[in-house]
Amino acid sequence: VIFVLALVLGLSRRNQGANGFQSTFIERCEKFNGPDCQNIWKVFSQAYVRRDPCNVPMEAYNALMAAASIQPVCNRELFWSKTKQIVHAFTAKRDCYITMEDTLLGFMLDGLTWCGKENSSETFTSGCPGWSQCENNPVRSFWNRASAAFAEAACGDVTVMLNGSISTPFSPASIFGSIEIKRLNYRVRSLNVILVTQNNTGTDCSNASLKDLLDTLGAGISYSCRAVPEAQIQACSSDPKRTCGPCW
Ligand code: N1C
């Protein structure tokens, strides 16, 4: 009896994991006032369900990008690399800047893990390949594809917050360095780097990796860089004025 009970409990918990993912997806979609959340779920899951979880290329999400398109944003797009926490603490208070997590898709999938398996119609949330285990995994391909669309939607002056406490604030292997910077198009006027530092220690704007950034940046886009202490960004976050324009 105990065995059967354990089995039933185990099975229902496993299903709850998968259904739990779908309900989180739909709940977040509705909270964001997404259009036709059931259809977005269907199109999203079709990208990876019944597929080998190491064989989901970024193109698998093309239909999703069409169903939940990212609208053009001028002068307010904020990219980041290795600065997620500080950036979101900042944007939570300052409405002005828009990150990927302020779009429907970024909002719904931030922090989640998912994958499918061949010969199964389920969504799994555990036993999925890790970020670097195989390149074409469902989570990594999603962020690659969605980030490409987010960068293509950029216009005017864009900002990126890079981590000034590490030796290569601009990494060509990161999503910012490998996808986003290359997808900024003719509508983008300038890329403004904010190098987030700890009390002005660590790297400054003469860091060698920023020369790689300049080499990668499209010819028509102007560039600026400024080292800003994290404390100053935090002070800007608590500035009650929710206006646009830099506070540093
Ligand atoms: O590889 P990164 O940074 O350079 O990617 C960040 C870059 C941002 O500008 C975003 O627009 O790419 C976009 N992006 C997300 O919005 C996002 N949300 C959550 C990329 N990755 C995102 N994640 C998760 O963070 C993702 O699962 C991956 O593991 C990290 C990448 O962060 P990073 O290396 O600091």
PDB file of C-alpha atoms in Angstrom, residues 73-183:
ATOM      1  CA  VAL A  73      11.852  51.083 -28.490  1.00  0.00           C
ATOM      2  CA  CYS A  74      13.729  54.352 -28.973  1.00  0.00           C
ATOM      3  CA  ASN A  75      16.347  55.708 -26.534  1.00  0.00           C
ATOM      4  CA  ARG A  76      15.277  53.478 -23.658  1.00  0.00           C
ATOM      5  CA  GLU A  77      16.720  50.047 -24.298  1.00  0.00           C
ATOM      6  CA  LEU A  78      19.081  48.808 -21.625  1.00  0.00           C
ATOM      7  CA  PHE A  79      21.320  45.803 -22.240  1.00  0.00           C
ATOM      8  CA  TRP A  80      23.494  44.132 -19.629  1.00  0.00           C
ATOM      9  CA  SER A  81      26.115  41.454 -19.223  1.00  0.00           C
ATOM     10  CA  LYS A  82      27.129  39.995 -15.848  1.00  0.00           C
ATOM     11  CA  THR A  83      25.240  42.808 -14.105  1.00  0.00           C
ATOM     12  CA  LYS A  84      21.721  41.352 -14.016  1.00  0.00           C
ATOM     13  CA  GLN A  85      21.014  42.001 -10.335  1.00  0.00           C
ATOM     14  CA  ILE A  86      22.048  45.641 -10.209  1.00  0.00           C
ATOM     15  CA  VAL A  87      20.334  46.356 -13.526  1.00  0.00           C
ATOM     16  CA  HIS A  88      17.006  44.975 -12.402  1.00  0.00           C
ATOM     17  CA  ALA A  89      17.201  46.646  -9.010  1.00  0.00           C
ATOM     18  CA  PHE A  90      17.697  49.830 -11.009  1.00  0.00           C
ATOM     19  CA  THR A  91      14.954  49.347 -13.623  1.00  0.00           C
ATOM     20  CA  ALA A  92      12.413  48.252 -11.002  1.00  0.00           C
ATOM     21  CA  LYS A  93      12.576  51.792  -9.649  1.00  0.00           C
ATOM     22  CA  ARG A  94      13.253  53.725 -12.833  1.00  0.00           C
ATOM     23  CA  ASP A  95      10.532  53.122 -15.380  1.00  0.00           C
ATOM     24  CA  CYS A  96      12.493  54.834 -18.052  1.00  0.00           C
ATOM     25  CA  TYR A  97      14.774  51.982 -19.095  1.00  0.00           C
ATOM     26  CA  ILE A  98      13.483  48.842 -20.780  1.00  0.00           C
ATOM     27  CA  THR A  99      15.326  45.536 -20.461  1.00  0.00           C
ATOM     28  CA  MET A 100      14.444  42.210 -22.053  1.00  0.00           C
ATOM     29  CA  GLU A 101      12.641  41.305 -18.792  1.00  0.00           C
ATOM     30  CA  ASP A 102      10.276  44.245 -19.366  1.00  0.00           C
ATOM     31  CA  THR A 103       9.000  42.594 -22.554  1.00  0.00           C
ATOM     32  CA  LEU A 104       6.333  39.880 -22.460  1.00  0.00           C
ATOM     33  CA  LEU A 105       8.704  37.032 -23.355  1.00  0.00           C
ATOM     34  CA  GLY A 106      11.498  38.142 -21.032  1.00  0.00           C
ATOM     35  CA  PHE A 107       9.039  38.646 -18.188  1.00  0.00           C
ATOM     36  CA  MET A 108       7.467  35.210 -18.633  1.00  0.00           C
ATOM     37  CA  LEU A 109      10.641  33.160 -18.934  1.00  0.00           C
ATOM     38  CA  ASP A 110      13.118  34.929 -16.658  1.00  0.00           C
ATOM     39  CA  GLY A 111      14.602  32.427 -14.213  1.00  0.00           C
ATOM     40  CA  LEU A 112      12.858  29.361 -15.671  1.00  0.00           C
ATOM     41  CA  THR A 113      14.280  26.110 -17.047  1.00  0.00           C
ATOM     42  CA  TRP A 114      12.457  23.860 -19.494  1.00  0.00           C
ATOM     43  CA  CYS A 115      13.005  21.152 -22.066  1.00  0.00           C
ATOM     44  CA  GLY A 116      11.268  18.370 -23.931  1.00  0.00           C
ATOM     45  CA  LYS A 117      12.267  14.823 -24.752  1.00  0.00           C
ATOM     46  CA  GLU A 118      11.926  12.747 -27.892  1.00  0.00           C
ATOM     47  CA  ASN A 119       8.767  10.615 -27.885  1.00  0.00           C
ATOM     48  CA  SER A 120       7.121  12.634 -25.125  1.00  0.00           C
ATOM     49  CA  SER A 121       4.577  15.420 -25.296  1.00  0.00           C
ATOM     50  CA  GLU A 122       5.577  16.755 -21.859  1.00  0.00           C
ATOM     51  CA  THR A 123       7.550  19.760 -20.705  1.00  0.00           C
ATOM     52  CA  PHE A 124      10.243  18.906 -18.181  1.00  0.00           C
ATOM     53  CA  THR A 125      11.747  21.291 -15.665  1.00  0.00           C
ATOM     54  CA  SER A 126      14.475  19.021 -14.338  1.00  0.00           C
ATOM     55  CA  GLY A 127      17.020  16.829 -16.063  1.00  0.00           C
ATOM     56  CA  CYS A 128      17.398  19.472 -18.763  1.00  0.00           C
ATOM     57  CA  PRO A 129      20.834  20.148 -20.285  1.00  0.00           C
ATOM     58  CA  GLY A 130      22.887  22.840 -18.583  1.00  0.00           C
ATOM     59  CA  TRP A 131      23.680  26.174 -20.277  1.00  0.00           C
ATOM     60  CA  SER A 132      27.035  24.974 -21.648  1.00  0.00           C
ATOM     61  CA  GLN A 133      26.362  21.241 -21.813  1.00  0.00           C
ATOM     62  CA  CYS A 134      25.237  21.498 -25.414  1.00  0.00           C
ATOM     63  CA  GLU A 135      24.823  24.691 -27.377  1.00  0.00           C
ATOM     64  CA  ASN A 136      21.389  24.064 -28.892  1.00  0.00           C
ATOM     65  CA  ASN A 137      19.485  23.586 -25.648  1.00  0.00           C
ATOM     66  CA  PRO A 138      15.956  25.031 -25.332  1.00  0.00           C
ATOM     67  CA  VAL A 139      16.789  27.663 -22.707  1.00  0.00           C
ATOM     68  CA  ARG A 140      19.964  29.004 -24.300  1.00  0.00           C
ATOM     69  CA  SER A 141      18.401  29.038 -27.780  1.00  0.00           C
ATOM     70  CA  PHE A 142      15.432  30.941 -26.419  1.00  0.00           C
ATOM     71  CA  TRP A 143      17.595  33.687 -24.872  1.00  0.00           C
ATOM     72  CA  ASN A 144      19.686  33.859 -28.029  1.00  0.00           C
ATOM     73  CA  ARG A 145      16.617  34.232 -30.234  1.00  0.00           C
ATOM     74  CA  ALA A 146      14.703  36.621 -27.967  1.00  0.00           C
ATOM     75  CA  SER A 147      17.793  38.768 -27.351  1.00  0.00           C
ATOM     76  CA  ALA A 148      18.350  39.004 -31.117  1.00  0.00           C
ATOM     77  CA  ALA A 149      14.804  40.346 -31.545  1.00  0.00           C
ATOM     78  CA  PHE A 150      15.223  42.718 -28.595  1.00  0.00           C
ATOM     79  CA  ALA A 151      18.400  44.165 -30.141  1.00  0.00           C
ATOM     80  CA  GLU A 152      16.776  44.424 -33.580  1.00  0.00           C
ATOM     81  CA  ALA A 153      13.977  46.462 -32.002  1.00  0.00           C
ATOM     82  CA  ALA A 154      16.430  49.031 -30.595  1.00  0.00           C
ATOM     83  CA  CYS A 155      16.488  52.580 -31.902  1.00  0.00           C
ATOM     84  CA  GLY A 156      18.245  55.856 -31.047  1.00  0.00           C
ATOM     85  CA  ASP A 157      20.574  55.869 -28.053  1.00  0.00           C
ATOM     86  CA  VAL A 158      21.016  52.552 -26.288  1.00  0.00           C
ATOM     87  CA  THR A 159      22.743  51.763 -23.004  1.00  0.00           C
ATOM     88  CA  VAL A 160      24.585  48.691 -21.749  1.00  0.00           C
ATOM     89  CA  MET A 161      25.677  48.061 -18.173  1.00  0.00           C
ATOM     90  CA  LEU A 162      28.864  45.994 -18.034  1.00  0.00           C
ATOM     91  CA  ASN A 163      30.625  44.600 -14.988  1.00  0.00           C
ATOM     92  CA  GLY A 164      33.712  46.635 -14.104  1.00  0.00           C
ATOM     93  CA  SER A 165      34.776  44.153 -11.418  1.00  0.00           C
ATOM     94  CA  ILE A 166      35.775  41.433 -13.873  1.00  0.00           C
ATOM     95  CA  SER A 167      38.768  41.365 -16.213  1.00  0.00           C
ATOM     96  CA  THR A 168      36.729  41.195 -19.443  1.00  0.00           C
ATOM     97  CA  PRO A 169      33.596  43.328 -19.009  1.00  0.00           C
ATOM     98  CA  PHE A 170      32.895  42.816 -22.724  1.00  0.00           C
ATOM     99  CA  SER A 171      32.948  39.114 -23.532  1.00  0.00           C
ATOM    100  CA  PRO A 172      32.511  37.999 -27.159  1.00  0.00           C
ATOM    101  CA  ALA A 173      31.076  34.736 -25.779  1.00  0.00           C
ATOM    102  CA  SER A 174      28.237  36.434 -23.895  1.00  0.00           C
ATOM    103  CA  ILE A 175      24.798  37.009 -25.421  1.00  0.00           C
ATOM    104  CA  PHE A 176      25.462  40.729 -25.412  1.00  0.00           C
ATOM    105  CA  GLY A 177      28.817  40.233 -27.169  1.00  0.00           C
ATOM    106  CA  SER A 178      27.817  37.490 -29.583  1.00  0.00           C
ATOM    107  CA  ILE A 179      24.222  38.387 -30.465  1.00  0.00           C
ATOM    108  CA  GLU A 180      22.924  41.749 -29.319  1.00  0.00           C
ATOM    109  CA  ILE A 181      25.748  44.089 -30.295  1.00  0.00           C
ATOM    110  CA  LYS A 182      25.781  42.572 -33.798  1.00  0.00           C
ATOM    111  CA  ARG A 183      22.053  43.028 -34.277  1.00  0.00           C
TER     112      ARG A 183
END
